[in-house]
Tab-separated table of N, CA and C in Angstrom:
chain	number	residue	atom	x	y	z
D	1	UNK	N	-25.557	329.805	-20.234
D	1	UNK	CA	-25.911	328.574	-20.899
D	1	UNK	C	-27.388	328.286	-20.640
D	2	UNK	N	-27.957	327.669	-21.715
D	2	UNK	CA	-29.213	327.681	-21.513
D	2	UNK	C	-30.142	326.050	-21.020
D	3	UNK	N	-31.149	325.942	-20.872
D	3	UNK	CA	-31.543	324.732	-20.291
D	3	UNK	C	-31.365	323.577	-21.090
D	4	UNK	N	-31.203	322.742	-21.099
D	4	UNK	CA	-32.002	320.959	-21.906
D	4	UNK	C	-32.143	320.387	-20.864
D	5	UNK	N	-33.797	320.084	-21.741
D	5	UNK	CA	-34.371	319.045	-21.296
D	5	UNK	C	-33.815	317.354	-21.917
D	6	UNK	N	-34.146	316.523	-21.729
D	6	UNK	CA	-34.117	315.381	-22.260
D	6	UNK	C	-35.181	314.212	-21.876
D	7	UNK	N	-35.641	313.792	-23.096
D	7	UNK	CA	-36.488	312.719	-23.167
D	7	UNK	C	-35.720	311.654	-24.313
D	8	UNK	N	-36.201	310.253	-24.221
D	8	UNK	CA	-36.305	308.679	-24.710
D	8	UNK	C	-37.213	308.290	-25.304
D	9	UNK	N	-36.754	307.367	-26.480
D	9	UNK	CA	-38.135	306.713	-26.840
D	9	UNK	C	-37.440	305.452	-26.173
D	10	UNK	N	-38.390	304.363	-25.499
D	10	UNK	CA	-38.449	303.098	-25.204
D	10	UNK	C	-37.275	303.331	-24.038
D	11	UNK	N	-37.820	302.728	-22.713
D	11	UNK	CA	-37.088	302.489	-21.476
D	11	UNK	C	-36.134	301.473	-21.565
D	12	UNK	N	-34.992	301.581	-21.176
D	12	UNK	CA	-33.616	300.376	-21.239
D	12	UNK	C	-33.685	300.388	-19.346
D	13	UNK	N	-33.513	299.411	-18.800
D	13	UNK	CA	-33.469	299.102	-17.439
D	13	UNK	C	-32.185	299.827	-16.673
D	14	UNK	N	-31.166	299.401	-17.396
D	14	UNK	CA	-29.856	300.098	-17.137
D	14	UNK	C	-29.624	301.536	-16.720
D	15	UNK	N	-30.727	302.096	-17.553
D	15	UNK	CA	-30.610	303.441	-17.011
D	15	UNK	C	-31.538	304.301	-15.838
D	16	UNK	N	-31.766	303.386	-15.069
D	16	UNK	CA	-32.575	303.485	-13.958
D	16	UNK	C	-31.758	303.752	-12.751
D	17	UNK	N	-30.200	303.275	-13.548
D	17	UNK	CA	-28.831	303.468	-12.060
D	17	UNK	C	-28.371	304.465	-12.258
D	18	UNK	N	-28.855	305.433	-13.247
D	18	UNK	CA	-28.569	306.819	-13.258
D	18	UNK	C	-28.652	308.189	-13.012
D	19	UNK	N	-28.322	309.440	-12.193
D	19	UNK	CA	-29.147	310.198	-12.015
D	19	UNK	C	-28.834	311.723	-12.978
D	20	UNK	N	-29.242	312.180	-13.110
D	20	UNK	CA	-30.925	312.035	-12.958
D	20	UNK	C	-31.607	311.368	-14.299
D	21	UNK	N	-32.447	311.090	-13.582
D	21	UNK	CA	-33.629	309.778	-14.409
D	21	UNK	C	-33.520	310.343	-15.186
D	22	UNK	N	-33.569	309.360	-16.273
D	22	UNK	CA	-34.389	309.989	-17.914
D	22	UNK	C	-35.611	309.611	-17.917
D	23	UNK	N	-36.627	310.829	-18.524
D	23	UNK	CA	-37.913	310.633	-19.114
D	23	UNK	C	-37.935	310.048	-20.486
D	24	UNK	N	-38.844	309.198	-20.468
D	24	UNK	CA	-39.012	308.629	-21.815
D	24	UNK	C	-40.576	307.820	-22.265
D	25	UNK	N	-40.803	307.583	-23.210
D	25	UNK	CA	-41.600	306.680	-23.862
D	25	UNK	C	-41.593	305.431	-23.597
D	26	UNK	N	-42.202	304.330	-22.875
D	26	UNK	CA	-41.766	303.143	-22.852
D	26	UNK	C	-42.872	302.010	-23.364
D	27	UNK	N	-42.224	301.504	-24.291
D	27	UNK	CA	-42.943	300.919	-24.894
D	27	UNK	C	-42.871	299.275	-24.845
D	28	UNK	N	-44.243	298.422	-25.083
D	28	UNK	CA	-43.914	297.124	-24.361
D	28	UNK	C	-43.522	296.465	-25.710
D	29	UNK	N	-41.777	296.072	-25.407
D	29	UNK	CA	-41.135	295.254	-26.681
D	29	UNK	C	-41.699	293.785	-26.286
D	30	UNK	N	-41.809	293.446	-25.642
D	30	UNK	CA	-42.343	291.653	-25.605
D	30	UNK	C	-43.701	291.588	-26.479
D	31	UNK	N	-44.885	292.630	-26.218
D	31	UNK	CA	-45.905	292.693	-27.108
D	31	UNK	C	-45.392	292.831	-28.095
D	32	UNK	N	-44.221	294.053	-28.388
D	32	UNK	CA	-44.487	294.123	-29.774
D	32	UNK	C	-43.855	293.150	-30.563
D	33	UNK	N	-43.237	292.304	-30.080
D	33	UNK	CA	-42.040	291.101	-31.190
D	33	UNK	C	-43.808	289.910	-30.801
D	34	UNK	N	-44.596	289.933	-29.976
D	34	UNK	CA	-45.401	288.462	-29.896
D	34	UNK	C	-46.366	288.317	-31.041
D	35	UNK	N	-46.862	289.984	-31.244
D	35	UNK	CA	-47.923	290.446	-32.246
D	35	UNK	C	-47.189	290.419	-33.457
D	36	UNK	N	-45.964	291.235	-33.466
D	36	UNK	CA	-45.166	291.495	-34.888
D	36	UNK	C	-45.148	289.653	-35.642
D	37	UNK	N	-44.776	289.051	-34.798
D	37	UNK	CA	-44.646	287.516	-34.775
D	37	UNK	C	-45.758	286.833	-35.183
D	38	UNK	N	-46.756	286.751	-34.743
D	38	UNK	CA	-48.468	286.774	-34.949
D	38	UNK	C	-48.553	287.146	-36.627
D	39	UNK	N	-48.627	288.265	-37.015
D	39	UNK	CA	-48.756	289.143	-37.791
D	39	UNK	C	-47.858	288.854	-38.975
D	40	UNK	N	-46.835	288.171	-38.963
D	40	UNK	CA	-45.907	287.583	-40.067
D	40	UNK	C	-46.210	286.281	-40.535
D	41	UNK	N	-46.290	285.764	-39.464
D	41	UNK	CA	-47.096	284.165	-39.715
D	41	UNK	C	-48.349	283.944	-40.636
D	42	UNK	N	-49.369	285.049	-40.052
D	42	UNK	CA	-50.482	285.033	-41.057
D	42	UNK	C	-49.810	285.602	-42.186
D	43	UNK	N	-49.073	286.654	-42.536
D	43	UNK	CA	-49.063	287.287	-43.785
D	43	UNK	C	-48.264	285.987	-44.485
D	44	UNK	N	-47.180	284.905	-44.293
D	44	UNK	CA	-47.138	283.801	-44.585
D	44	UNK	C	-47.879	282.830	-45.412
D	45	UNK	N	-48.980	282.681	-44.345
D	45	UNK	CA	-50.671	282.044	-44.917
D	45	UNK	C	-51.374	282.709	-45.835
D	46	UNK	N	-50.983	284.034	-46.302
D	46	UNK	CA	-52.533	284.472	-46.873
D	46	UNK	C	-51.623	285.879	-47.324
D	47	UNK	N	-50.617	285.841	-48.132
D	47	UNK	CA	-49.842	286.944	-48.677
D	47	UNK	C	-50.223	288.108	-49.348
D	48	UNK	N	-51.531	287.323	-49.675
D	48	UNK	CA	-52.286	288.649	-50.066
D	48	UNK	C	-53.180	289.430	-49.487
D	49	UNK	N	-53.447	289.268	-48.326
D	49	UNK	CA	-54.277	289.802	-47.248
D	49	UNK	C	-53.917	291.382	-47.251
D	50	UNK	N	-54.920	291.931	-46.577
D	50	UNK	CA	-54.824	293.456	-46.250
D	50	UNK	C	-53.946	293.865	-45.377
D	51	UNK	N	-52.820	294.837	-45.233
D	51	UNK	CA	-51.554	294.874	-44.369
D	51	UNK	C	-52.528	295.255	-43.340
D	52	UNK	N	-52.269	295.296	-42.077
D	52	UNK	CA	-52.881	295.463	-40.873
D	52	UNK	C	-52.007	296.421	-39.980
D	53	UNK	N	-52.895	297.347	-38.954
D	53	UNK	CA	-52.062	297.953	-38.290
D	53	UNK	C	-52.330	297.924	-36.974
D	54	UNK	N	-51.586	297.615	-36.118
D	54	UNK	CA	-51.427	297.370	-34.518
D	54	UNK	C	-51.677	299.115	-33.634
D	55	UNK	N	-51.911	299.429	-32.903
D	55	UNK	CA	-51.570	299.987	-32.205
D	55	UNK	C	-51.738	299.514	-30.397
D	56	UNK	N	-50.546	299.476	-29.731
D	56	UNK	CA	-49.819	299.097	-28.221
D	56	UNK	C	-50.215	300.289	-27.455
D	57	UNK	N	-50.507	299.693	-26.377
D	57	UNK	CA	-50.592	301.077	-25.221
D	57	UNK	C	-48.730	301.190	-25.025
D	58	UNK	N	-48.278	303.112	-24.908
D	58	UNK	CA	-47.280	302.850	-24.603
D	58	UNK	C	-47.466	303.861	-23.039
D	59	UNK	N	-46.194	304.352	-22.588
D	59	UNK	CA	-46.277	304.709	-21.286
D	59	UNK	C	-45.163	305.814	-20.678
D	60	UNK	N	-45.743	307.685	-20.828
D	60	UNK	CA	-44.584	308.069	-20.118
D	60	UNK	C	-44.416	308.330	-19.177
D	61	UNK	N	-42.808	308.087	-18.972
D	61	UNK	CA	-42.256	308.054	-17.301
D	61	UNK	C	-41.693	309.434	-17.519
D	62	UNK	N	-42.233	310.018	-16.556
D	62	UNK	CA	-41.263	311.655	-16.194
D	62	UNK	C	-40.243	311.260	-15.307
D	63	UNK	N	-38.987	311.911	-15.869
D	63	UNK	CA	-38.058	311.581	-14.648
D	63	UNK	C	-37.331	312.807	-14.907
D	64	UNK	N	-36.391	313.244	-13.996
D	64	UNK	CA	-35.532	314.611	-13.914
D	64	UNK	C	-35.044	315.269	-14.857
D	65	UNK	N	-34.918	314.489	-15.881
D	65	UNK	CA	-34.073	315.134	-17.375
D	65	UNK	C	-35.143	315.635	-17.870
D	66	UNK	N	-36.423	315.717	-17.551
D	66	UNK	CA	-37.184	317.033	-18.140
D	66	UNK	C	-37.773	317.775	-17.552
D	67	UNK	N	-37.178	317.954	-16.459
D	67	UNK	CA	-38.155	318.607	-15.344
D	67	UNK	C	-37.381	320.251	-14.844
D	68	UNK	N	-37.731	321.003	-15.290
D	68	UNK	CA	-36.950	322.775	-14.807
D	68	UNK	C	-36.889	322.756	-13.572
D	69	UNK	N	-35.859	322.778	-12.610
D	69	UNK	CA	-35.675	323.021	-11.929
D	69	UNK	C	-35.235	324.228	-10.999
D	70	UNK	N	-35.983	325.021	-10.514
D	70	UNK	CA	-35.908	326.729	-10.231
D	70	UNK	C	-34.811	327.051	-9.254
D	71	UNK	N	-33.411	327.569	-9.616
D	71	UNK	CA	-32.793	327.754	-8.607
D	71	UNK	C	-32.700	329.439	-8.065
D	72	UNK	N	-32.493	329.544	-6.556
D	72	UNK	CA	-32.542	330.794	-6.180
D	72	UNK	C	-31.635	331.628	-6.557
């Protein structure tokens, strides 16, 4: 049988009680609903405005589900 790895997009807390860790993408949802939020309001005001595009710092966590592990 052969290896998998595994990676996530966006970190869930829950799975932090798990082993082994998952690696994933984590991305900040509070920014993105405050801006997305921001960003609807004006398009509200001014519907015809130029669509706009955000980009968020996001953040990966390595954790065991992608990591090869060499056995003897």
């Amino acid at each position: 049988m052969g290896d998998l790895l595994l990676a996530s997009l966006d970190h869930v807390a829950i799975l932090d009680a798990f082993r082994p860790r998952l690696t994933c993408v984590a991305e900040p949802s509070y920014e993105i609903g405050r801006r997305g939020v921001d960003v609807l309001l004006g398009r509200i005001g001014n519907s015809e405005g130029p669509a706009k595009t955000l980009r968020l710092k996001t953040e990966l966590r390595i954790g065991e589900s992608s990591l090869r592990i060499k056995s003897n």
